[in-house]
Every structure is written in structure tokens, then in C-alpha cells.
mmCIF file of C-alpha atoms in Angstrom:
data_model
loop_
_atom_site.group_PDB
_atom_site.id
_atom_site.type_symbol
_atom_site.label_atom_id
_atom_site.label_comp_id
_atom_site.label_asym_id
_atom_site.label_seq_id
_atom_site.Cartn_x
_atom_site.Cartn_y
_atom_site.Cartn_z
ATOM 1 C CA MET A 1 -13.760 -3.538 -15.089
ATOM 2 C CA ALA A 2 -11.247 -1.223 -15.577
ATOM 3 C CA LEU A 3 -11.637 2.945 -17.087
ATOM 4 C CA GLY A 4 -9.175 4.753 -18.020
ATOM 5 C CA ARG A 5 -6.886 6.718 -16.007
ATOM 6 C CA ARG A 6 -4.466 9.790 -16.028
ATOM 7 C CA TYR A 7 -1.557 10.951 -13.976
ATOM 8 C CA ALA A 8 0.244 14.068 -14.947
ATOM 9 C CA HIS A 9 2.810 13.711 -17.610
ATOM 10 C CA GLY A 10 5.978 12.178 -16.400
ATOM 11 C CA MET A 11 5.210 11.438 -12.997
ATOM 12 C CA ARG A 12 4.585 8.782 -10.796
ATOM 13 C CA PRO A 13 1.816 7.779 -9.603
ATOM 14 C CA LEU A 14 1.286 6.998 -5.829
ATOM 15 C CA ARG A 15 -1.276 4.165 -5.227
ATOM 16 C CA TYR A 16 -2.625 3.461 -2.177
ATOM 17 C CA SER A 17 -3.568 -0.234 -1.585
ATOM 18 C CA ILE A 18 -5.279 -1.945 1.594
ATOM 19 C CA ASN A 19 -7.418 -4.530 2.515
ATOM 20 C CA ILE A 20 -10.509 -3.751 4.948
ATOM 21 C CA THR A 21 -13.440 -5.391 6.167
ATOM 22 C CA LEU A 22 -17.209 -4.776 5.304
ATOM 23 C CA ASP A 23 -17.522 -2.537 8.481
ATOM 24 C CA GLY A 24 -14.158 -0.787 8.018
ATOM 25 C CA CYS A 25 -11.408 -2.720 10.213
ATOM 26 C CA CYS A 26 -8.555 -2.132 8.643
ATOM 27 C CA ASP A 27 -6.271 -4.236 11.240
ATOM 28 C CA HIS A 28 -4.493 -7.229 8.711
ATOM 29 C CA ARG A 29 -5.677 -9.578 11.571
ATOM 30 C CA ALA A 30 -9.177 -9.421 10.514
ATOM 31 C CA CYS A 31 -8.777 -9.742 6.387
ATOM 32 C CA PRO A 32 -7.823 -13.726 5.965
ATOM 33 C CA ALA A 33 -5.031 -14.363 3.166
ATOM 34 C CA ASN A 34 -4.995 -16.450 0.934
ATOM 35 C CA GLU A 35 -3.001 -17.708 -2.735
ATOM 36 C CA ASP A 36 -5.926 -15.388 -4.856
ATOM 37 C CA LEU A 37 -5.320 -12.345 -2.627
ATOM 38 C CA HIS A 38 -1.519 -13.076 -2.485
ATOM 39 C CA ARG A 39 -1.498 -13.288 -6.337
ATOM 40 C CA HIS A 40 -3.734 -9.856 -6.587
ATOM 41 C CA THR A 41 -1.490 -7.825 -4.068
ATOM 42 C CA ALA A 42 1.551 -9.034 -5.995
ATOM 43 C CA GLU A 43 -0.136 -7.739 -9.333
ATOM 44 C CA THR A 44 -0.984 -4.307 -7.217
ATOM 45 C CA LEU A 45 2.741 -4.080 -6.014
ATOM 46 C CA GLY A 46 4.109 -4.854 -9.934
ATOM 47 C CA ARG A 47 1.909 -1.942 -11.291
ATOM 48 C CA ALA A 48 4.832 0.046 -9.090
ATOM 49 C CA ASP A 49 8.857 0.426 -8.958
ATOM 50 C CA ALA A 50 9.555 1.810 -5.135
ATOM 51 C CA LEU A 51 7.130 0.838 -2.127
ATOM 52 C CA LEU A 52 6.715 4.111 0.500
ATOM 53 C CA PHE A 53 5.921 3.122 4.015
ATOM 54 C CA GLY A 54 6.244 4.688 7.591
ATOM 55 C CA ARG A 55 7.680 2.499 10.277
ATOM 56 C CA VAL A 56 4.770 0.384 11.657
ATOM 57 C CA THR A 57 4.030 -0.636 8.232
ATOM 58 C CA TYR A 58 8.283 -1.556 7.260
ATOM 59 C CA GLU A 59 9.317 -3.243 10.842
ATOM 60 C CA MET A 60 5.846 -5.585 10.283
ATOM 61 C CA MET A 61 5.899 -6.300 6.435
ATOM 62 C CA GLU A 62 10.079 -7.157 6.853
ATOM 63 C CA ALA A 63 9.502 -9.412 10.057
ATOM 64 C CA ALA A 64 6.742 -10.984 7.931
ATOM 65 C CA PHE A 65 7.818 -11.066 4.705
ATOM 66 C CA ARG A 66 12.182 -10.801 4.601
ATOM 67 C CA PRO A 67 14.237 -14.671 4.750
ATOM 68 C CA GLN A 68 16.434 -14.868 7.582
ATOM 69 C CA ALA A 69 19.619 -16.429 7.131
ATOM 70 C CA GLY A 70 19.371 -20.239 9.302
ATOM 71 C CA ALA A 71 15.561 -19.463 9.643
ATOM 72 C CA LYS A 72 13.997 -23.134 9.817
ATOM 73 C CA GLU A 73 10.569 -21.331 9.210
ATOM 74 C CA GLY A 74 10.147 -18.294 6.961
ATOM 75 C CA PRO A 75 7.886 -16.418 4.274
ATOM 76 C CA ASP A 76 7.726 -19.214 0.909
ATOM 77 C CA LEU A 77 10.101 -17.516 -1.060
ATOM 78 C CA THR A 78 7.915 -19.608 -4.147
ATOM 79 C CA ASP A 79 4.939 -17.171 -3.459
ATOM 80 C CA PRO A 80 4.900 -14.432 -6.227
ATOM 81 C CA PHE A 81 3.687 -11.375 -3.476
ATOM 82 C CA VAL A 82 7.348 -12.565 -1.189
ATOM 83 C CA GLN A 83 9.256 -12.477 -4.286
ATOM 84 C CA THR A 84 7.623 -9.478 -5.326
ATOM 85 C CA ILE A 85 8.245 -7.550 -1.802
ATOM 86 C CA ASN A 86 11.811 -8.666 -1.352
ATOM 87 C CA ALA A 87 12.898 -7.696 -4.500
ATOM 88 C CA ALA A 88 11.436 -4.028 -4.067
ATOM 89 C CA LYS A 89 12.999 -0.902 -3.387
ATOM 90 C CA LYS A 90 11.625 0.730 -0.024
ATOM 91 C CA TYR A 91 10.836 4.624 1.309
ATOM 92 C CA VAL A 92 10.591 4.557 4.317
ATOM 93 C CA VAL A 93 9.198 7.548 5.942
ATOM 94 C CA SER A 94 10.238 7.525 9.717
ATOM 95 C CA SER A 95 11.665 10.446 12.404
ATOM 96 C CA THR A 96 12.465 7.754 14.835
ATOM 97 C CA LEU A 97 15.091 4.954 12.680
ATOM 98 C CA ASP A 98 18.342 5.558 12.045
ATOM 99 C CA ARG A 99 18.952 2.981 9.659
ATOM 100 C CA VAL A 100 17.085 0.376 7.230
ATOM 101 C CA ASP A 101 17.917 -2.119 5.294
ATOM 102 C CA TRP A 102 15.943 -4.663 2.726
ATOM 103 C CA ASN A 103 16.426 -2.624 -0.298
ATOM 104 C CA ALA A 104 15.150 1.133 1.625
ATOM 105 C CA GLU A 105 15.778 3.903 1.970
ATOM 106 C CA LEU A 106 14.951 6.611 4.495
ATOM 107 C CA VAL A 107 12.954 9.196 3.876
ATOM 108 C CA ARG A 108 13.913 12.283 6.067
ATOM 109 C CA GLY A 109 12.353 16.200 6.225
ATOM 110 C CA GLU A 110 8.878 17.661 5.521
ATOM 111 C CA LEU A 111 7.094 14.802 4.397
ATOM 112 C CA GLY A 112 4.857 16.365 0.724
ATOM 113 C CA LYS A 113 8.110 18.429 -0.866
ATOM 114 C CA ALA A 114 9.488 14.414 -0.261
ATOM 115 C CA VAL A 115 7.191 12.448 -1.449
ATOM 116 C CA GLN A 116 6.660 15.256 -4.299
ATOM 117 C CA GLN A 117 10.544 14.669 -5.382
ATOM 118 C CA LEU A 118 9.399 10.539 -4.983
ATOM 119 C CA LYS A 119 7.128 11.067 -7.281
ATOM 120 C CA ASN A 120 9.138 13.384 -10.110
ATOM 121 C CA GLN A 121 11.278 10.761 -10.794
ATOM 122 C CA PRO A 122 10.849 8.330 -13.483
ATOM 123 C CA GLY A 123 9.444 4.864 -13.305
ATOM 124 C CA LYS A 124 6.304 2.784 -13.549
ATOM 125 C CA GLY A 125 5.123 3.692 -9.934
ATOM 126 C CA LEU A 126 5.060 4.417 -6.107
ATOM 127 C CA TYR A 127 3.042 2.178 -3.893
ATOM 128 C CA VAL A 128 1.962 2.647 0.342
ATOM 129 C CA GLY A 129 0.668 0.665 2.274
ATOM 130 C CA GLY A 130 -0.349 1.274 6.012
ATOM 131 C CA VAL A 131 -3.089 3.731 8.047
ATOM 132 C CA LYS A 132 -1.179 6.452 9.447
ATOM 133 C CA LEU A 133 1.142 7.500 6.285
ATOM 134 C CA PRO A 134 -2.067 7.093 3.975
ATOM 135 C CA LEU A 135 -3.852 9.672 6.188
ATOM 136 C CA ALA A 136 -0.737 12.300 5.803
ATOM 137 C CA LEU A 137 -0.870 11.712 2.492
ATOM 138 C CA ALA A 138 -4.606 11.825 1.141
ATOM 139 C CA GLU A 139 -4.579 15.142 4.104
ATOM 140 C CA LEU A 140 -1.678 16.986 1.404
ATOM 141 C CA GLY A 141 -3.666 15.579 -1.656
ATOM 142 C CA LEU A 142 -0.920 13.257 -3.208
ATOM 143 C CA ILE A 143 -2.191 9.361 -3.636
ATOM 144 C CA ASP A 144 -3.530 9.322 -7.254
ATOM 145 C CA GLU A 145 -5.319 6.385 -6.412
ATOM 146 C CA TYR A 146 -6.591 4.128 -3.895
ATOM 147 C CA GLU A 147 -7.479 0.357 -3.715
ATOM 148 C CA PHE A 148 -10.026 -1.054 -1.158
ATOM 149 C CA VAL A 149 -9.732 -4.743 -0.831
ATOM 150 C CA VAL A 150 -13.295 -5.176 1.352
ATOM 151 C CA HIS A 151 -13.856 -8.755 2.842
ATOM 152 C CA PRO A 152 -16.780 -10.076 3.403
ATOM 153 C CA ARG A 153 -16.369 -10.478 7.302
ATOM 154 C CA LEU A 154 -17.322 -8.089 10.096
ATOM 155 C CA ALA A 155 -14.801 -7.490 12.688
ATOM 156 C CA GLY A 156 -16.590 -5.411 15.251
ATOM 157 C CA HIS A 157 -13.079 -3.497 16.001
ATOM 158 C CA GLY A 158 -9.849 -2.338 14.724
ATOM 159 C CA PRO A 159 -8.253 0.436 13.743
ATOM 160 C CA THR A 160 -11.192 2.409 10.789
ATOM 161 C CA LEU A 161 -9.369 4.203 7.327
ATOM 162 C CA PHE A 162 -8.452 7.745 7.290
ATOM 163 C CA ALA A 163 -9.957 8.530 11.238
ATOM 164 C CA GLY A 164 -8.654 11.967 11.530
ATOM 165 C CA LEU A 165 -9.329 13.456 7.767
ATOM 166 C CA SER A 166 -9.917 17.081 8.468
ATOM 167 C CA LYS A 167 -11.645 17.178 4.531
ATOM 168 C CA TYR A 168 -14.022 15.030 2.389
ATOM 169 C CA VAL A 169 -12.044 13.142 -0.224
ATOM 170 C CA ASP A 170 -14.428 12.223 -3.763
ATOM 171 C CA LEU A 171 -13.055 9.573 -5.229
ATOM 172 C CA LYS A 172 -14.678 7.998 -8.691
ATOM 173 C CA LEU A 173 -14.579 4.386 -9.660
ATOM 174 C CA VAL A 174 -11.936 3.291 -12.024
ATOM 175 C CA GLY A 175 -11.951 -0.813 -11.833
ATOM 176 C CA ARG A 176 -13.396 -3.314 -9.952
ATOM 177 C CA GLN A 177 -12.550 -6.979 -9.854
ATOM 178 C CA GLU A 178 -13.537 -9.932 -7.573
ATOM 179 C CA LEU A 179 -10.880 -12.511 -5.575
ATOM 180 C CA ALA A 180 -12.196 -15.434 -4.463
ATOM 181 C CA ALA A 181 -13.681 -15.931 -1.161
ATOM 182 C CA GLY A 182 -15.946 -13.087 -2.645
ATOM 183 C CA ALA A 183 -13.429 -10.247 -1.687
ATOM 184 C CA VAL A 184 -13.694 -7.152 -4.280
ATOM 185 C CA ALA A 185 -10.951 -4.856 -5.213
ATOM 186 C CA MET A 186 -12.298 -1.746 -6.124
ATOM 187 C CA ARG A 187 -9.756 1.051 -7.517
ATOM 188 C CA TYR A 188 -10.532 4.451 -6.620
ATOM 189 C CA GLU A 189 -9.333 7.600 -7.875
ATOM 190 C CA PRO A 190 -9.446 11.300 -6.668
ATOM 191 C CA ARG A 191 -11.842 13.980 -8.316
ATOM 192 C CA ARG A 192 -10.113 16.702 -9.288
#
């Protein structure tokens, strides 16, 4: 199911997507990956022309998916998700990293202003993943679309989303898609 979406004219929407279990665990190890999930994630990333990561997510994704010269093992470079994430422009929000590569650039300064500047640039959208950075972006009202890929699993532990959010963020459903193995991707927009 997909419903019409509206974003400020001329502004790249900031879309957030994360995998979670039925009991709300968002630890990436708790949600099993499969070909259908990678296909869906590649399509989600394809709706953006740049990725926005915090340091932890950037380092985790780089370690998992960046091809390493001379490595005997590594990511499947024929996987559409791996191809998409390796080719994508990346922005990394960090006060501790001195430099980044892997087609990435550091974002410095006041978070709200810096992200708003990225949103004001022409393009089809920005994608953000992770846990801590999206919490800060939700507090600032900068996320235009939330996607939760809910997996039919109970973890009984792990980090949960938006822990510490200081206000309610009311959402309206704009899309729903069933994936293999029973996962359901639900897309929401903030009610403004």
C-alpha cells in the first residue's frame, strides 16, 4: 500500500529506515538478513542520493560492506545492496573522527543547521540509519519519513528506538510491504 507523500518543494526529504524485532530490539544482529531484505534495502537506498550516518553506523557499515583490496573474503559485490551502498555519497556526523573516506565527508557544526543545509541541496533524498543520530534528528523535527522493517522475532534484549525522546512524534501510515520470512516494512510520515 502506498499513499501520496508531500515534502517541502525543492527540498530533499530525509528518510529513516531501520530493522526491528516485534519487541522493539533494533540491534542489527537480532534481525536476520536475507536476499529479499537486501533487495528491499537497496530499493530504499535507491530513493536517496546520499546517506547520513553517525560514527558508529558508518564504521559498522564500512567494515561490513566496503571492498578491501587483496582480501580473500568480503562482501558479495554482485549483491544490489552492496553495490548501492558502496556507490552512494555518504555524510558522517562525528565529533571524534578526523577523516573519512569510502566516498564520505564529515559533517561538522550544529547538527540542525548542517542537516538542513544537506536537505536544501537539490536531489531525490537523504537516507539516515542507526539509532543515536536518528534520535537527535527526530528531536529536531528533521525526519520526513520513518520506515520500520519489523521482523517476526522476539529478542528479549538490546537497544530500543528513540529511548529518551522528549516529545511525542505522531505518525501517519503512507506505505506497507510484506517481505519474505514474514517481515513487514511500514513507512510513516510525521503529522505536522
